[in-house]
PDB file of C-alpha atoms in Angstrom:
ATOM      1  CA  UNK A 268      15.862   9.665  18.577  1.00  0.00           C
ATOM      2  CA  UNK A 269      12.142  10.210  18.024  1.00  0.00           C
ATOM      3  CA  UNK A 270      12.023  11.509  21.689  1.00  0.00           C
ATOM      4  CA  UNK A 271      14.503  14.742  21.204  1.00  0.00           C
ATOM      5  CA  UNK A 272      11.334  15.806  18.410  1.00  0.00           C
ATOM      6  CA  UNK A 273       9.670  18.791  19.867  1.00  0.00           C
ATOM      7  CA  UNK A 274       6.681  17.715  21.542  1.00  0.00           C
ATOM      8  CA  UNK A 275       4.660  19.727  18.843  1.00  0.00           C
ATOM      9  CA  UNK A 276       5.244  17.517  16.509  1.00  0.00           C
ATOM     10  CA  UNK A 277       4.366  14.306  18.593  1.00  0.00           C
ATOM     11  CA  UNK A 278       0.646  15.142  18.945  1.00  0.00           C
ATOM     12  CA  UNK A 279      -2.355  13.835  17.296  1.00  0.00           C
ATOM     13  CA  UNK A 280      -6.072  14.358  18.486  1.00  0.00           C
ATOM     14  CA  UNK A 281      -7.741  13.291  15.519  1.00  0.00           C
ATOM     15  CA  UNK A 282      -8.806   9.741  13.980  1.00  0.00           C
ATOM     16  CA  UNK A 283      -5.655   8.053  12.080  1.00  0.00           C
ATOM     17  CA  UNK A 284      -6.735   5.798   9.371  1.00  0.00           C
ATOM     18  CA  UNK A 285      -4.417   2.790   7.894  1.00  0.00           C
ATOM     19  CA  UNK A 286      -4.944   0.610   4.384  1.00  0.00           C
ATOM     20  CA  UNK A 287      -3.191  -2.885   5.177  1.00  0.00           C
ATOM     21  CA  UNK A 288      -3.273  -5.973   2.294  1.00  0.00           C
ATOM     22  CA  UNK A 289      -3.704  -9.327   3.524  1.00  0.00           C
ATOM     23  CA  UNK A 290      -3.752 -12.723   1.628  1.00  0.00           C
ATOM     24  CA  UNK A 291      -7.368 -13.679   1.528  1.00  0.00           C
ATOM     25  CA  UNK A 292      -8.480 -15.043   4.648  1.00  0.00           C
ATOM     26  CA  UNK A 293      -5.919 -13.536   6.595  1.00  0.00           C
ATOM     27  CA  UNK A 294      -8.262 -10.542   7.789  1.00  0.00           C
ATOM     28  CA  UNK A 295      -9.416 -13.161  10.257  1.00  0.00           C
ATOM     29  CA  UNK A 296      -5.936 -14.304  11.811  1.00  0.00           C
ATOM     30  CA  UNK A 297      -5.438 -10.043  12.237  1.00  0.00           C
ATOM     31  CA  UNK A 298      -8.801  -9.979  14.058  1.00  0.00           C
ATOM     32  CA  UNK A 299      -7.940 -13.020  16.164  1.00  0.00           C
ATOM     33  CA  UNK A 300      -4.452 -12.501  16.883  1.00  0.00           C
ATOM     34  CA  UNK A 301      -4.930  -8.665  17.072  1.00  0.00           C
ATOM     35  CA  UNK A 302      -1.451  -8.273  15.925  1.00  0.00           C
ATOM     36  CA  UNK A 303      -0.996  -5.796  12.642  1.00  0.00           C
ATOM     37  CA  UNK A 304       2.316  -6.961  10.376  1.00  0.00           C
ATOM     38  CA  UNK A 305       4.221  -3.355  11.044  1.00  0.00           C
ATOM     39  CA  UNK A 306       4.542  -2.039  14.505  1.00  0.00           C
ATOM     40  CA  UNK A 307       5.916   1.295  13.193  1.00  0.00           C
ATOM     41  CA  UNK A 308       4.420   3.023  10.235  1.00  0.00           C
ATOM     42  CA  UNK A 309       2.799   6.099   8.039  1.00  0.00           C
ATOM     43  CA  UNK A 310      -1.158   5.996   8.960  1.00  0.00           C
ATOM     44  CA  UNK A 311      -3.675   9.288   7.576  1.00  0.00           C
ATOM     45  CA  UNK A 312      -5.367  11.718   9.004  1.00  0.00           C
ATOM     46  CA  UNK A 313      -8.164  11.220   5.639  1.00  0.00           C
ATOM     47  CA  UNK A 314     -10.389   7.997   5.292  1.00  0.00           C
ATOM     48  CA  UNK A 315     -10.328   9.057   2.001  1.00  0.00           C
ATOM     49  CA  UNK A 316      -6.265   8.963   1.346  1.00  0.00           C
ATOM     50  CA  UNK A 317      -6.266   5.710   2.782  1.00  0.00           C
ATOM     51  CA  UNK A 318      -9.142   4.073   0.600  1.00  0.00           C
ATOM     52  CA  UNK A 319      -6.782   5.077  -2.287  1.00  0.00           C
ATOM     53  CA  UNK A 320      -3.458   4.392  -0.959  1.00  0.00           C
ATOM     54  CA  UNK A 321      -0.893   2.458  -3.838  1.00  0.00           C
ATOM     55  CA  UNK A 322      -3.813   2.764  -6.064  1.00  0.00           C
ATOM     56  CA  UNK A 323      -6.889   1.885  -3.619  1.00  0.00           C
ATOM     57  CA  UNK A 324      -8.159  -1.049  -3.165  1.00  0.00           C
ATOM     58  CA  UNK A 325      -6.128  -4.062  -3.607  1.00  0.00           C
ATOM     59  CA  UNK A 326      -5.866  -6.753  -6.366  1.00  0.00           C
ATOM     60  CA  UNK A 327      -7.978 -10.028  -6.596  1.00  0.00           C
ATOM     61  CA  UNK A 328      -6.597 -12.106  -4.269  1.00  0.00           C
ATOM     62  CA  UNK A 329      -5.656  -9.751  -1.492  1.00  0.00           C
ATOM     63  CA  UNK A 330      -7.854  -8.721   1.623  1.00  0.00           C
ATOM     64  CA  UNK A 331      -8.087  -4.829   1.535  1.00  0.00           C
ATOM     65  CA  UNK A 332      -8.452  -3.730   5.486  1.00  0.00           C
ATOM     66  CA  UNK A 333      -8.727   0.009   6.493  1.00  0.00           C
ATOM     67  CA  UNK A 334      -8.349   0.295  10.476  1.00  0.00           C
ATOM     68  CA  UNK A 335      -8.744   3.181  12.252  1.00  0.00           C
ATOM     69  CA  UNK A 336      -7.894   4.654  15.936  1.00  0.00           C
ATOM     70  CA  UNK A 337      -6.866   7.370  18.076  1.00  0.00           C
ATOM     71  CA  UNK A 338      -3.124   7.564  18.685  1.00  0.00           C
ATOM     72  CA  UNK A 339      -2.830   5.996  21.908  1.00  0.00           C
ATOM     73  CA  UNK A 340      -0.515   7.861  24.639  1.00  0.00           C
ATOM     74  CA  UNK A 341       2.880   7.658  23.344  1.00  0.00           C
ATOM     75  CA  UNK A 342       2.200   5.669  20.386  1.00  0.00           C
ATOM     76  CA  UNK A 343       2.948   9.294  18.197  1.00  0.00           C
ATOM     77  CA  UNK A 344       6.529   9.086  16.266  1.00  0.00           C
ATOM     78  CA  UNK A 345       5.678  12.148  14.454  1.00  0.00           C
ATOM     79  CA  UNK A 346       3.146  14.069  13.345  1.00  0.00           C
ATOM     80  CA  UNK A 347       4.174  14.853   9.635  1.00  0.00           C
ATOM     81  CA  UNK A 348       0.955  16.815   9.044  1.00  0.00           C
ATOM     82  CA  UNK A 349       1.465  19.023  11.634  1.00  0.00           C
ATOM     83  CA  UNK A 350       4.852  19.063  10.853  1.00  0.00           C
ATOM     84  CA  UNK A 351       4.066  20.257   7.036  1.00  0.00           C
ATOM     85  CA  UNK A 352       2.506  23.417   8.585  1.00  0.00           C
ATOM     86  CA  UNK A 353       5.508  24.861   9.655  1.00  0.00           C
ATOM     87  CA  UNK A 354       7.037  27.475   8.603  1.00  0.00           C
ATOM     88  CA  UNK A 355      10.452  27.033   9.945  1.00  0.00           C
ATOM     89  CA  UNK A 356      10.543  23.381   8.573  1.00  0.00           C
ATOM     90  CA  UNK A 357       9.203  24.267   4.706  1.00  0.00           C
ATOM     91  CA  UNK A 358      11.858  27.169   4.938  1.00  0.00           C
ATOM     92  CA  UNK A 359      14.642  24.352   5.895  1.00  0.00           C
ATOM     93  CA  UNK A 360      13.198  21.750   3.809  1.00  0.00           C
ATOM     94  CA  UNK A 361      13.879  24.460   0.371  1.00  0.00           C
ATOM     95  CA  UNK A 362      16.722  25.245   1.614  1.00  0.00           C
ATOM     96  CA  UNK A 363      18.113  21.813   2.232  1.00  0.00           C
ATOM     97  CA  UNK A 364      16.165  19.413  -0.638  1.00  0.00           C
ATOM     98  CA  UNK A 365      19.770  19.285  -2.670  1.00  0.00           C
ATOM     99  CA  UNK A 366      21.194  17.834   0.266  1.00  0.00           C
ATOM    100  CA  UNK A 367      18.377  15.370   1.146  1.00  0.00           C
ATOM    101  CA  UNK A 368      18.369  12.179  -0.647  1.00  0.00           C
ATOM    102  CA  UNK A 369      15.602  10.547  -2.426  1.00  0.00           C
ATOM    103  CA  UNK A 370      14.685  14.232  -1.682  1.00  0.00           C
ATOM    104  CA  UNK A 371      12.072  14.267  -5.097  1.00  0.00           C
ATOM    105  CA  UNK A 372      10.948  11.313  -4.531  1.00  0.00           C
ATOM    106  CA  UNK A 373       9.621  11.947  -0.795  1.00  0.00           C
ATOM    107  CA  UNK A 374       9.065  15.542   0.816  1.00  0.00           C
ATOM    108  CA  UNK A 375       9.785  16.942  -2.468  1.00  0.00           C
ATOM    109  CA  UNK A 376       7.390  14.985  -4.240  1.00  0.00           C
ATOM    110  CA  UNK A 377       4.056  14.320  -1.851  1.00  0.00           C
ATOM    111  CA  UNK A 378       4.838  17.453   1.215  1.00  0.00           C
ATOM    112  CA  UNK A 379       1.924  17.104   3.658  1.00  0.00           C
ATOM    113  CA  UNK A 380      -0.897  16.031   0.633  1.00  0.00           C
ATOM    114  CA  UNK A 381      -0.824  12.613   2.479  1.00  0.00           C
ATOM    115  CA  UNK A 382      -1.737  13.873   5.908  1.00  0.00           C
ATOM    116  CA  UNK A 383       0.694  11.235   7.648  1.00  0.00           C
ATOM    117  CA  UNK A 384       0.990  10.606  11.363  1.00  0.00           C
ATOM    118  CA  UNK A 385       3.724   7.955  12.154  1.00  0.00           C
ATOM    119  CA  UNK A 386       2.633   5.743  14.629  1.00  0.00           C
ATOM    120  CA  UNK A 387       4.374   2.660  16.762  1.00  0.00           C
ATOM    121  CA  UNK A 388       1.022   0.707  17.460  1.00  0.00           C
ATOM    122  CA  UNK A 389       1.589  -3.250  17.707  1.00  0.00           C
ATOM    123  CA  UNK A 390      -2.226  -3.840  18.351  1.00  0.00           C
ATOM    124  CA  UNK A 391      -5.837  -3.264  17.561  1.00  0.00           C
ATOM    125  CA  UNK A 392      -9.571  -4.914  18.350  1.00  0.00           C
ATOM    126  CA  UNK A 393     -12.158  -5.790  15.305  1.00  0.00           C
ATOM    127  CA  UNK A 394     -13.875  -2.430  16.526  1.00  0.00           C
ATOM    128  CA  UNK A 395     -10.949  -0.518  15.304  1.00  0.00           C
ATOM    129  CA  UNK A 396     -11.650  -2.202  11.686  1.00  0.00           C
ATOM    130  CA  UNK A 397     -12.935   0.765   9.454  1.00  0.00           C
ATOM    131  CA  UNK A 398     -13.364  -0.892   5.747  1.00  0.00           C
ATOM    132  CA  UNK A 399     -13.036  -3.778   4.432  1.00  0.00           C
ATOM    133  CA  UNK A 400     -11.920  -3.941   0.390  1.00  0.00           C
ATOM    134  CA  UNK A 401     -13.136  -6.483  -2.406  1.00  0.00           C
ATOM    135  CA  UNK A 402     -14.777  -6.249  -5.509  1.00  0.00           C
ATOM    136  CA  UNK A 403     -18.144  -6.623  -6.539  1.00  0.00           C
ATOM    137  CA  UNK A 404     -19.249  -9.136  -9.380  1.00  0.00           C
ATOM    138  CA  UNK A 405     -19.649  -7.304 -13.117  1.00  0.00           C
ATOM    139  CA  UNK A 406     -22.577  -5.630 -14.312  1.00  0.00           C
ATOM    140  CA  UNK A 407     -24.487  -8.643 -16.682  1.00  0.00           C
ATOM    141  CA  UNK A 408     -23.991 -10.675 -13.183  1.00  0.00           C
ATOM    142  CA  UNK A 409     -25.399  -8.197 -11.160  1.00  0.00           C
ATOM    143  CA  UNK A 410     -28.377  -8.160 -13.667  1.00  0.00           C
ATOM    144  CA  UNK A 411     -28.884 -11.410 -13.733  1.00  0.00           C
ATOM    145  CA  UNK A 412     -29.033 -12.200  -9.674  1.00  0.00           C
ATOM    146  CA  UNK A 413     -31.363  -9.190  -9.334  1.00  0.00           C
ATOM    147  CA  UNK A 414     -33.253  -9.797 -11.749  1.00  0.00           C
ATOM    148  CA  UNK A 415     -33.280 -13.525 -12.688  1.00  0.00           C
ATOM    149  CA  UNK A 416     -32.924 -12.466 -16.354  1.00  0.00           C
ATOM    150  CA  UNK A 417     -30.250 -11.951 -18.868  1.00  0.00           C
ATOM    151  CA  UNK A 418     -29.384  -8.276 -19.440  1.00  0.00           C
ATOM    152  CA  UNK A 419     -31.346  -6.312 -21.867  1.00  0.00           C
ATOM    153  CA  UNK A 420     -30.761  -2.762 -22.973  1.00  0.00           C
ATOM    154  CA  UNK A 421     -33.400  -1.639 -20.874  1.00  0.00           C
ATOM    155  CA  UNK A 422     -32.074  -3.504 -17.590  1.00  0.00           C
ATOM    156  CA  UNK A 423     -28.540  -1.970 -18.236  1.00  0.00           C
ATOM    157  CA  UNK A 424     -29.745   1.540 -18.805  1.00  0.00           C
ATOM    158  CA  UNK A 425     -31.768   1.537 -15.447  1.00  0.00           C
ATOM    159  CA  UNK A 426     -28.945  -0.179 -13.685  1.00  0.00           C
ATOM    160  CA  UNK A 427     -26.856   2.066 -15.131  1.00  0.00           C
ATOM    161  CA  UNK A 428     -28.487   5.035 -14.298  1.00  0.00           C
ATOM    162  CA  UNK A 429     -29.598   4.008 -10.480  1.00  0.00           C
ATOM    163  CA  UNK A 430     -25.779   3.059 -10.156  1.00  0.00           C
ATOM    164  CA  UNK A 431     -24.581   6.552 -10.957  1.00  0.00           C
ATOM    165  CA  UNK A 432     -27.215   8.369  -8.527  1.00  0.00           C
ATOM    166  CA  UNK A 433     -26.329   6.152  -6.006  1.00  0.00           C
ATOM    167  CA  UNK A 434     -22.285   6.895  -6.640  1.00  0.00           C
ATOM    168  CA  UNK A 435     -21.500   3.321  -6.948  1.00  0.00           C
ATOM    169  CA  UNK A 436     -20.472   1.024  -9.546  1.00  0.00           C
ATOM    170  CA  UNK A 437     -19.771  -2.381  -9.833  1.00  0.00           C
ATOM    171  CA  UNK A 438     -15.667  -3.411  -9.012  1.00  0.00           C
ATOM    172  CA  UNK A 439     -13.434  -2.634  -6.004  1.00  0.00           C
ATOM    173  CA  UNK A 440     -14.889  -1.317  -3.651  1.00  0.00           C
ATOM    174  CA  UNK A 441     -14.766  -0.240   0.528  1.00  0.00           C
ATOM    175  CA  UNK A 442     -17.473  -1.810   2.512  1.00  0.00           C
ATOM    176  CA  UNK A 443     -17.976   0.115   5.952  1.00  0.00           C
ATOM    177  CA  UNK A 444     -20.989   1.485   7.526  1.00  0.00           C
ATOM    178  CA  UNK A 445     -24.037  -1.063   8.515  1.00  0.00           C
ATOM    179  CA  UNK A 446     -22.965  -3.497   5.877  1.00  0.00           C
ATOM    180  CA  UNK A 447     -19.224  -3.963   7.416  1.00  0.00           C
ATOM    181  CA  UNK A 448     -20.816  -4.116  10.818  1.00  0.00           C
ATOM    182  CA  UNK A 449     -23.144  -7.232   9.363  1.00  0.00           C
ATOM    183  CA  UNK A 450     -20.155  -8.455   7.878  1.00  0.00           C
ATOM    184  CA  UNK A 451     -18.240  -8.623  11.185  1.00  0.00           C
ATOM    185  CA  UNK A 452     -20.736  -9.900  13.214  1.00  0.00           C
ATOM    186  CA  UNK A 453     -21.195 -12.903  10.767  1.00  0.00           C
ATOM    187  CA  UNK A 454     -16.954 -13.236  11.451  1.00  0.00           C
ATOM    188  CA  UNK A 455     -16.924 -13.057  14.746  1.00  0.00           C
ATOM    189  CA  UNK A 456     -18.037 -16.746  15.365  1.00  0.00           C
ATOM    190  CA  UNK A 457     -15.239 -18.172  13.978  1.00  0.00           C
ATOM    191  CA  UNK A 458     -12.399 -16.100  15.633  1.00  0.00           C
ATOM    192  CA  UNK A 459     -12.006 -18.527  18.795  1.00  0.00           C
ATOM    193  CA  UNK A 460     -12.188 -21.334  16.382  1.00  0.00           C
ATOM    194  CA  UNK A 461      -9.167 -19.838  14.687  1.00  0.00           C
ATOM    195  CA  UNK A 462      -7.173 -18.689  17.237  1.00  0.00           C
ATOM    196  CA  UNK A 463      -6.190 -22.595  18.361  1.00  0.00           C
ATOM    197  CA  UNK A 464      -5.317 -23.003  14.409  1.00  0.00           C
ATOM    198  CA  UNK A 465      -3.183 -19.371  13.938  1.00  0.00           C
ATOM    199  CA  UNK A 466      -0.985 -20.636  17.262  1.00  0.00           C
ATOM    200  CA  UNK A 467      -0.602 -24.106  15.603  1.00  0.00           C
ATOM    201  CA  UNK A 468       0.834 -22.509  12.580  1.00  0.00           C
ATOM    202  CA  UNK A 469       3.238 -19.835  14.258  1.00  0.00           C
ATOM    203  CA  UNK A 470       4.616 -22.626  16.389  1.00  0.00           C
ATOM    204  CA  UNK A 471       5.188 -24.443  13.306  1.00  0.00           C
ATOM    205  CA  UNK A 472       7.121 -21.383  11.764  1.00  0.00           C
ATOM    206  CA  UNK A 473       4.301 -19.934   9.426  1.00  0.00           C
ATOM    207  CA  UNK A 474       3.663 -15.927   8.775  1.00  0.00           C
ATOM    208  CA  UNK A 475       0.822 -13.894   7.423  1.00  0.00           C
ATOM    209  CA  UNK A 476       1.615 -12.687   4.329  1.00  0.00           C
ATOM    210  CA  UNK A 477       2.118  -8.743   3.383  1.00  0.00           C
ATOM    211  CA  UNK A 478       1.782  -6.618  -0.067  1.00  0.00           C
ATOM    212  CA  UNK A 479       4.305  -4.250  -0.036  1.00  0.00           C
TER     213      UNK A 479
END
């Protein structure tokens, strides 16, 4: 079906960008196994639509991952961005949303704000990882490990104020930059060791769980 699209709409030279939520721990089996849960799916054209995709980053106890690639050849389903910017199709679309269901819910709702590019892509390599989500400890803890004292006013107003100029603030938050690339490095030792372990437990039946 996808391949009777016109071949406008199956392009993409730009940087897609994905959120997935893993189970804690389960970042590592992705790396490893370098197998992602959904073959087929909606990925972004915007890093920043993805950091806050179904509310941004995930709840305590899931792994927040952000991976990011070029389209390979023929991995394009459709380019709903691209799509978005044509005429013929928003004419079509008004002229058709009574007909369409879950109509308001879907194009009639979001349109192109989500800069989607459908992709089939079964595979990636730690490189392609672009953020990783958590969340920081609270303010008074914060305080205390930098300072080795309990907060005082004085502590939380300079905290307070070098936290706003930096644009940061303690909570969830996307690490990516230098710090992920430390991060990964420090991971990267124990990927053979759990590649032996992740083929134990397939064999045995077991799956890496999803939020949906």
């Amino acid at each position: 079906m996808s391949a009777e699209i016109d071949e406008r709409f199956r392009q993409c030279n730009l940087v897609t960008y994905r959120q997935i939520a893993l189970e804690k721990g389960s970042v590592w089996d992705l790396i490893a196994e370098r197998n992602l849960p959904e073959m087929m799916s909606a990925w972004t054209l915007s890093p920043a639509i993805a950091k806050t995709f179904k509310g941004g980053v995930p709840p305590e106890g899931w792994q927040g991952v952000i991976v990011a690639l070029k389209p390979p050849a023929g991995s394009i389903i459709l380019n709903l961005d691209t799509l978005y910017r044509s005429d013929d199709f928003l004419i079509a679309l008004d002229r058709e949303r009574g007909f369409i269901t879950g109509c308001a819910d879907g194009a009639g709702r979001y349109g192109g704000t989500q800069s989607e590019v459908v992709l089939e892509i079964d595979s990636l390599n730690s490189s392609d990882i672009y953020a990783l989500g958590g969340y920081s400890a609270d303010r008074d803890t914060l305080i205390r490990i930098m300072f080795h004292s309990n907060p005082t006013p004085e502590l939380i107003a300079w905290f307070d104020h070098h936290s706003k100029t930096a644009g940061v603030a303690p909570g969830p938050m996307w690490l990516e930059g230098d710090p992920l690339v430390r991060v990964m490095k420090r991971m990267q030792p124990h990927i053979e060791r759990l590649k032996p372990i992740k083929a134990a437990e397939m064999a045995a039946g077991g799956i890496v769980p999803i939020r949906t």
